């Protein structure tokens, strides 16, 4: 399988995050993508190519232009104020408060984010644009007839909504690719999100639409981030009613429960008859992931690839989470190799 990559991801490097009331080293690090890239070579997944640049326009097809503009200038404004630490918000518009954009930088930072897990650093803008380019370059390859590609995006994207950053995410790479497929003339795109965490941002972007089916398998929000979205009752609204499908799983779920849910999640996808499938690929479902609780083992990732290949669809894998540095390369490559092996056997749905 072809991999798309950009070295610019390294320009985004958070100094720390908050966990258990303490400042701890950030879990979302440049090493993650470097390890995956090393795995691509070690496991002989295939060719790696650099992303091309697409600019702001395809990003603004899913994100609010004011949010994009804020992200593009935030660090320079922060620096001009004499500040040097990572930018993190402290105040958000809560329930029943006015959703009004504040006039100054500290206020805007809260307005355009929904948690403390997406710090803006010196290189965040460049890295986030590069991740979108990695997604768009993969999309272009599928559009040109490639059967499957892996977009090695970093920073990840599925927690970023229309006008906010959150959970290590700034631009929603999978959503940007989905919109590009539609803008290229496809009419039905499915996104299957198998990251441990609910893809609240992707859901936000497509919640009222029927041209993108969003199906997510994740830890029950009652006991996991992002806490306030991802319940089974969230099914889309208006024209989008029925086009969002959530499968929350209990904390501590094992592979057998997870694969059972994957089987269920594939049903609405098959029924939708999408022209293309985007997989938001997080491997934070791994048993040794430092911030998650599912119990998948390395051998399970190959099986995931096999199951996805059986859907028989043009497929774009987009990298999301996964924080067990030592295992991230083999787990991601397990999925890709499993997909490729099943495909070359000619197995059909
Ligand atoms: N102590 C992705 O996997 N922190 N984002 C949760 C950990 C935020 C995860 C609490 C997790 C964000 C792309
Ligand atoms: Zn995750």
mmCIF file of N, CA, C and O and ligand atoms in Angstrom, residues 17-20 24 27-28 32 115-118 155-159 166-169 195-198 224-227 282-284 289-292 319-323, ligand 1:
data_model
loop_
_atom_site.group_PDB
_atom_site.id
_atom_site.type_symbol
_atom_site.label_atom_id
_atom_site.label_comp_id
_atom_site.label_asym_id
_atom_site.label_seq_id
_atom_site.Cartn_x
_atom_site.Cartn_y
_atom_site.Cartn_z
ATOM 1 N N UNK A 17 1.359 18.008 28.787
ATOM 2 C CA UNK A 17 -0.094 18.045 28.887
ATOM 3 C C UNK A 17 -0.489 17.828 30.336
ATOM 4 O O UNK A 17 0.359 17.516 31.180
ATOM 5 N N UNK A 18 -1.753 18.000 30.645
ATOM 6 C CA UNK A 18 -2.243 17.822 32.007
ATOM 7 C C UNK A 18 -2.805 16.420 32.171
ATOM 8 O O UNK A 18 -3.586 15.965 31.355
ATOM 9 N N UNK A 19 -2.391 15.723 33.223
ATOM 10 C CA UNK A 19 -2.947 14.401 33.543
ATOM 11 C C UNK A 19 -2.887 14.208 35.052
ATOM 12 O O UNK A 19 -1.828 14.399 35.657
ATOM 13 N N UNK A 20 -4.010 13.870 35.633
ATOM 14 C CA UNK A 20 -4.060 13.657 37.076
ATOM 15 C C UNK A 20 -3.622 14.881 37.866
ATOM 16 O O UNK A 20 -3.024 14.759 38.936
ATOM 17 N N UNK A 24 2.559 16.561 32.639
ATOM 18 C CA UNK A 24 3.320 15.359 32.258
ATOM 19 C C UNK A 24 3.805 15.541 30.819
ATOM 20 O O UNK A 24 3.255 16.357 30.080
ATOM 21 N N UNK A 27 1.766 13.107 25.341
ATOM 22 C CA UNK A 27 1.672 11.760 24.768
ATOM 23 C C UNK A 27 1.715 11.806 23.242
ATOM 24 O O UNK A 27 2.131 10.857 22.597
ATOM 25 N N UNK A 28 1.246 12.933 22.692
ATOM 26 C CA UNK A 28 1.169 13.050 21.227
ATOM 27 C C UNK A 28 2.472 13.706 20.750
ATOM 28 O O UNK A 28 2.597 14.923 20.784
ATOM 29 N N UNK A 32 5.903 9.514 17.351
ATOM 30 C CA UNK A 32 4.813 8.621 16.937
ATOM 31 C C UNK A 32 4.852 8.399 15.424
ATOM 32 O O UNK A 32 4.873 7.278 14.932
ATOM 33 N N UNK A 115 -11.013 22.039 24.867
ATOM 34 C CA UNK A 115 -10.346 21.434 26.015
ATOM 35 C C UNK A 115 -8.880 21.862 26.057
ATOM 36 O O UNK A 115 -8.434 22.628 25.197
ATOM 37 N N UNK A 116 -8.136 21.364 27.063
ATOM 38 C CA UNK A 116 -6.723 21.774 27.227
ATOM 39 C C UNK A 116 -5.757 20.835 26.524
ATOM 40 O O UNK A 116 -4.570 20.834 26.814
ATOM 41 N N UNK A 117 -6.268 20.015 25.602
ATOM 42 C CA UNK A 117 -5.420 19.002 24.979
ATOM 43 C C UNK A 117 -4.936 19.366 23.582
ATOM 44 O O UNK A 117 -4.412 18.507 22.877
ATOM 45 N N UNK A 118 -5.099 20.624 23.169
ATOM 46 C CA UNK A 118 -4.615 21.022 21.840
ATOM 47 C C UNK A 118 -3.829 22.330 21.929
ATOM 48 O O UNK A 118 -4.289 23.382 21.479
ATOM 49 N N UNK A 155 -0.225 16.341 13.129
ATOM 50 C CA UNK A 155 -1.117 15.931 14.201
ATOM 51 C C UNK A 155 -2.388 15.251 13.682
ATOM 52 O O UNK A 155 -2.749 15.435 12.517
ATOM 53 N N UNK A 156 -3.025 14.462 14.582
ATOM 54 C CA UNK A 156 -4.258 13.784 14.180
ATOM 55 C C UNK A 156 -5.400 14.782 13.988
ATOM 56 O O UNK A 156 -5.181 15.992 14.133
ATOM 57 N N UNK A 157 -6.604 14.295 13.643
ATOM 58 C CA UNK A 157 -7.649 15.249 13.262
ATOM 59 C C UNK A 157 -9.044 15.045 13.812
ATOM 60 O O UNK A 157 -9.835 15.992 13.821
ATOM 61 N N UNK A 158 -9.398 13.835 14.261
ATOM 62 C CA UNK A 158 -10.839 13.551 14.424
ATOM 63 C C UNK A 158 -11.542 14.257 15.576
ATOM 64 O O UNK A 158 -12.764 14.228 15.644
ATOM 65 N N UNK A 159 -10.789 14.918 16.464
ATOM 66 C CA UNK A 159 -11.446 15.717 17.519
ATOM 67 C C UNK A 159 -11.656 17.169 17.098
ATOM 68 O O UNK A 159 -12.314 17.927 17.805
ATOM 69 N N UNK A 166 -9.158 20.457 19.523
ATOM 70 C CA UNK A 166 -9.394 19.659 20.736
ATOM 71 C C UNK A 166 -8.590 18.372 20.638
ATOM 72 O O UNK A 166 -8.281 17.904 19.536
ATOM 73 N N UNK A 167 -8.251 17.797 21.777
ATOM 74 C CA UNK A 167 -7.719 16.433 21.828
ATOM 75 C C UNK A 167 -6.574 16.132 20.872
ATOM 76 O O UNK A 167 -6.615 15.122 20.163
ATOM 77 N N UNK A 168 -5.551 16.981 20.837
ATOM 78 C CA UNK A 168 -4.360 16.847 19.975
ATOM 79 C C UNK A 168 -4.651 17.176 18.505
ATOM 80 O O UNK A 168 -3.776 16.973 17.645
ATOM 81 N N UNK A 169 -5.854 17.645 18.190
ATOM 82 C CA UNK A 169 -6.276 17.823 16.788
ATOM 83 C C UNK A 169 -6.563 19.287 16.448
ATOM 84 O O UNK A 169 -7.150 20.013 17.266
ATOM 85 N N UNK A 195 -10.539 4.728 16.104
ATOM 86 C CA UNK A 195 -9.720 5.234 17.215
ATOM 87 C C UNK A 195 -10.447 4.909 18.531
ATOM 88 O O UNK A 195 -11.668 4.802 18.567
ATOM 89 N N UNK A 196 -9.690 4.783 19.617
ATOM 90 C CA UNK A 196 -10.268 4.509 20.948
ATOM 91 C C UNK A 196 -11.271 5.584 21.371
ATOM 92 O O UNK A 196 -12.259 5.300 22.044
ATOM 93 N N UNK A 197 -11.002 6.833 20.969
ATOM 94 C CA UNK A 197 -11.837 7.959 21.384
ATOM 95 C C UNK A 197 -12.901 8.289 20.336
ATOM 96 O O UNK A 197 -12.657 8.132 19.136
ATOM 97 N N UNK A 198 -14.048 8.769 20.793
ATOM 98 C CA UNK A 198 -15.081 9.172 19.845
ATOM 99 C C UNK A 198 -14.587 10.308 18.944
ATOM 100 O O UNK A 198 -13.988 11.277 19.424
ATOM 101 N N UNK A 224 -14.757 7.961 29.376
ATOM 102 C CA UNK A 224 -13.566 8.280 28.575
ATOM 103 C C UNK A 224 -13.729 9.613 27.835
ATOM 104 O O UNK A 224 -14.844 10.055 27.545
ATOM 105 N N UNK A 225 -12.579 10.215 27.524
ATOM 106 C CA UNK A 225 -12.533 11.386 26.651
ATOM 107 C C UNK A 225 -13.214 11.029 25.331
ATOM 108 O O UNK A 225 -13.045 9.915 24.869
ATOM 109 N N UNK A 226 -13.964 11.894 24.642
ATOM 110 C CA UNK A 226 -14.213 13.310 24.951
ATOM 111 C C UNK A 226 -15.420 13.572 25.855
ATOM 112 O O UNK A 226 -15.874 14.727 25.902
ATOM 113 N N UNK A 227 -15.898 12.558 26.563
ATOM 114 C CA UNK A 227 -16.833 12.745 27.684
ATOM 115 C C UNK A 227 -18.259 13.141 27.329
ATOM 116 O O UNK A 227 -19.201 12.669 27.942
ATOM 117 N N UNK A 282 -6.978 4.889 14.483
ATOM 118 C CA UNK A 282 -6.251 5.053 15.751
ATOM 119 C C UNK A 282 -5.890 3.673 16.239
ATOM 120 O O UNK A 282 -6.671 2.736 16.095
ATOM 121 N N UNK A 283 -4.683 3.542 16.795
ATOM 122 C CA UNK A 283 -4.298 2.260 17.396
ATOM 123 C C UNK A 283 -4.139 2.421 18.912
ATOM 124 O O UNK A 283 -3.422 1.661 19.553
ATOM 125 N N UNK A 284 -4.877 3.397 19.464
ATOM 126 C CA UNK A 284 -4.900 3.562 20.922
ATOM 127 C C UNK A 284 -5.863 2.576 21.589
ATOM 128 O O UNK A 284 -6.096 2.649 22.800
ATOM 129 N N UNK A 289 -1.638 0.764 25.535
ATOM 130 C CA UNK A 289 -1.694 2.204 25.289
ATOM 131 C C UNK A 289 -1.717 2.937 26.633
ATOM 132 O O UNK A 289 -2.476 2.568 27.526
ATOM 133 N N UNK A 290 -0.886 3.984 26.764
ATOM 134 C CA UNK A 290 -0.775 4.634 28.079
ATOM 135 C C UNK A 290 -1.965 5.495 28.484
ATOM 136 O O UNK A 290 -2.080 5.853 29.657
ATOM 137 N N UNK A 291 -2.867 5.862 27.545
ATOM 138 C CA UNK A 291 -3.996 6.715 27.949
ATOM 139 C C UNK A 291 -5.351 6.048 27.720
ATOM 140 O O UNK A 291 -6.381 6.693 27.851
ATOM 141 N N UNK A 292 -5.357 4.767 27.338
ATOM 142 C CA UNK A 292 -6.608 4.116 26.965
ATOM 143 C C UNK A 292 -6.778 2.801 27.717
ATOM 144 O O UNK A 292 -5.862 2.364 28.408
ATOM 145 N N UNK A 319 -4.273 8.413 9.603
ATOM 146 C CA UNK A 319 -3.741 8.194 10.954
ATOM 147 C C UNK A 319 -4.402 9.113 11.970
ATOM 148 O O UNK A 319 -4.477 10.322 11.752
ATOM 149 N N UNK A 320 -4.853 8.507 13.078
ATOM 150 C CA UNK A 320 -5.373 9.295 14.211
ATOM 151 C C UNK A 320 -4.495 9.038 15.436
ATOM 152 O O UNK A 320 -3.325 9.372 15.405
ATOM 153 N N UNK A 321 -5.039 8.403 16.503
ATOM 154 C CA UNK A 321 -4.286 8.245 17.748
ATOM 155 C C UNK A 321 -3.477 6.965 17.838
ATOM 156 O O UNK A 321 -3.399 6.166 16.896
ATOM 157 N N UNK A 322 -2.902 6.745 19.037
ATOM 158 C CA UNK A 322 -2.010 5.609 19.299
ATOM 159 C C UNK A 322 -0.775 6.133 19.993
ATOM 160 O O UNK A 322 -0.032 6.898 19.383
ATOM 161 N N UNK A 323 -0.572 5.756 21.244
ATOM 162 C CA UNK A 323 0.445 6.415 22.069
ATOM 163 C C UNK A 323 1.452 5.458 22.691
ATOM 164 O O UNK A 323 2.335 5.890 23.434
HETATM 165 N N1 LIG B 1 -5.183 11.636 30.548
HETATM 166 C C1 LIG B 1 -6.551 11.213 19.895
HETATM 167 O O1 LIG B 1 -6.423 10.036 20.165
HETATM 168 N N2 LIG B 1 -6.597 13.215 26.884
HETATM 169 N N3 LIG B 1 -6.757 12.138 20.857
HETATM 170 C C2 LIG B 1 -7.410 12.278 27.563
HETATM 171 C C3 LIG B 1 -5.698 11.461 29.204
HETATM 172 C C4 LIG B 1 -6.983 13.620 25.558
HETATM 173 C C5 LIG B 1 -6.857 11.766 22.244
HETATM 174 C C6 LIG B 1 -7.047 12.137 29.032
HETATM 175 C C7 LIG B 1 -6.944 12.478 24.594
HETATM 176 C C8 LIG B 1 -7.024 12.928 23.154
HETATM 177 C C9 LIG B 1 -6.440 11.699 18.499
#
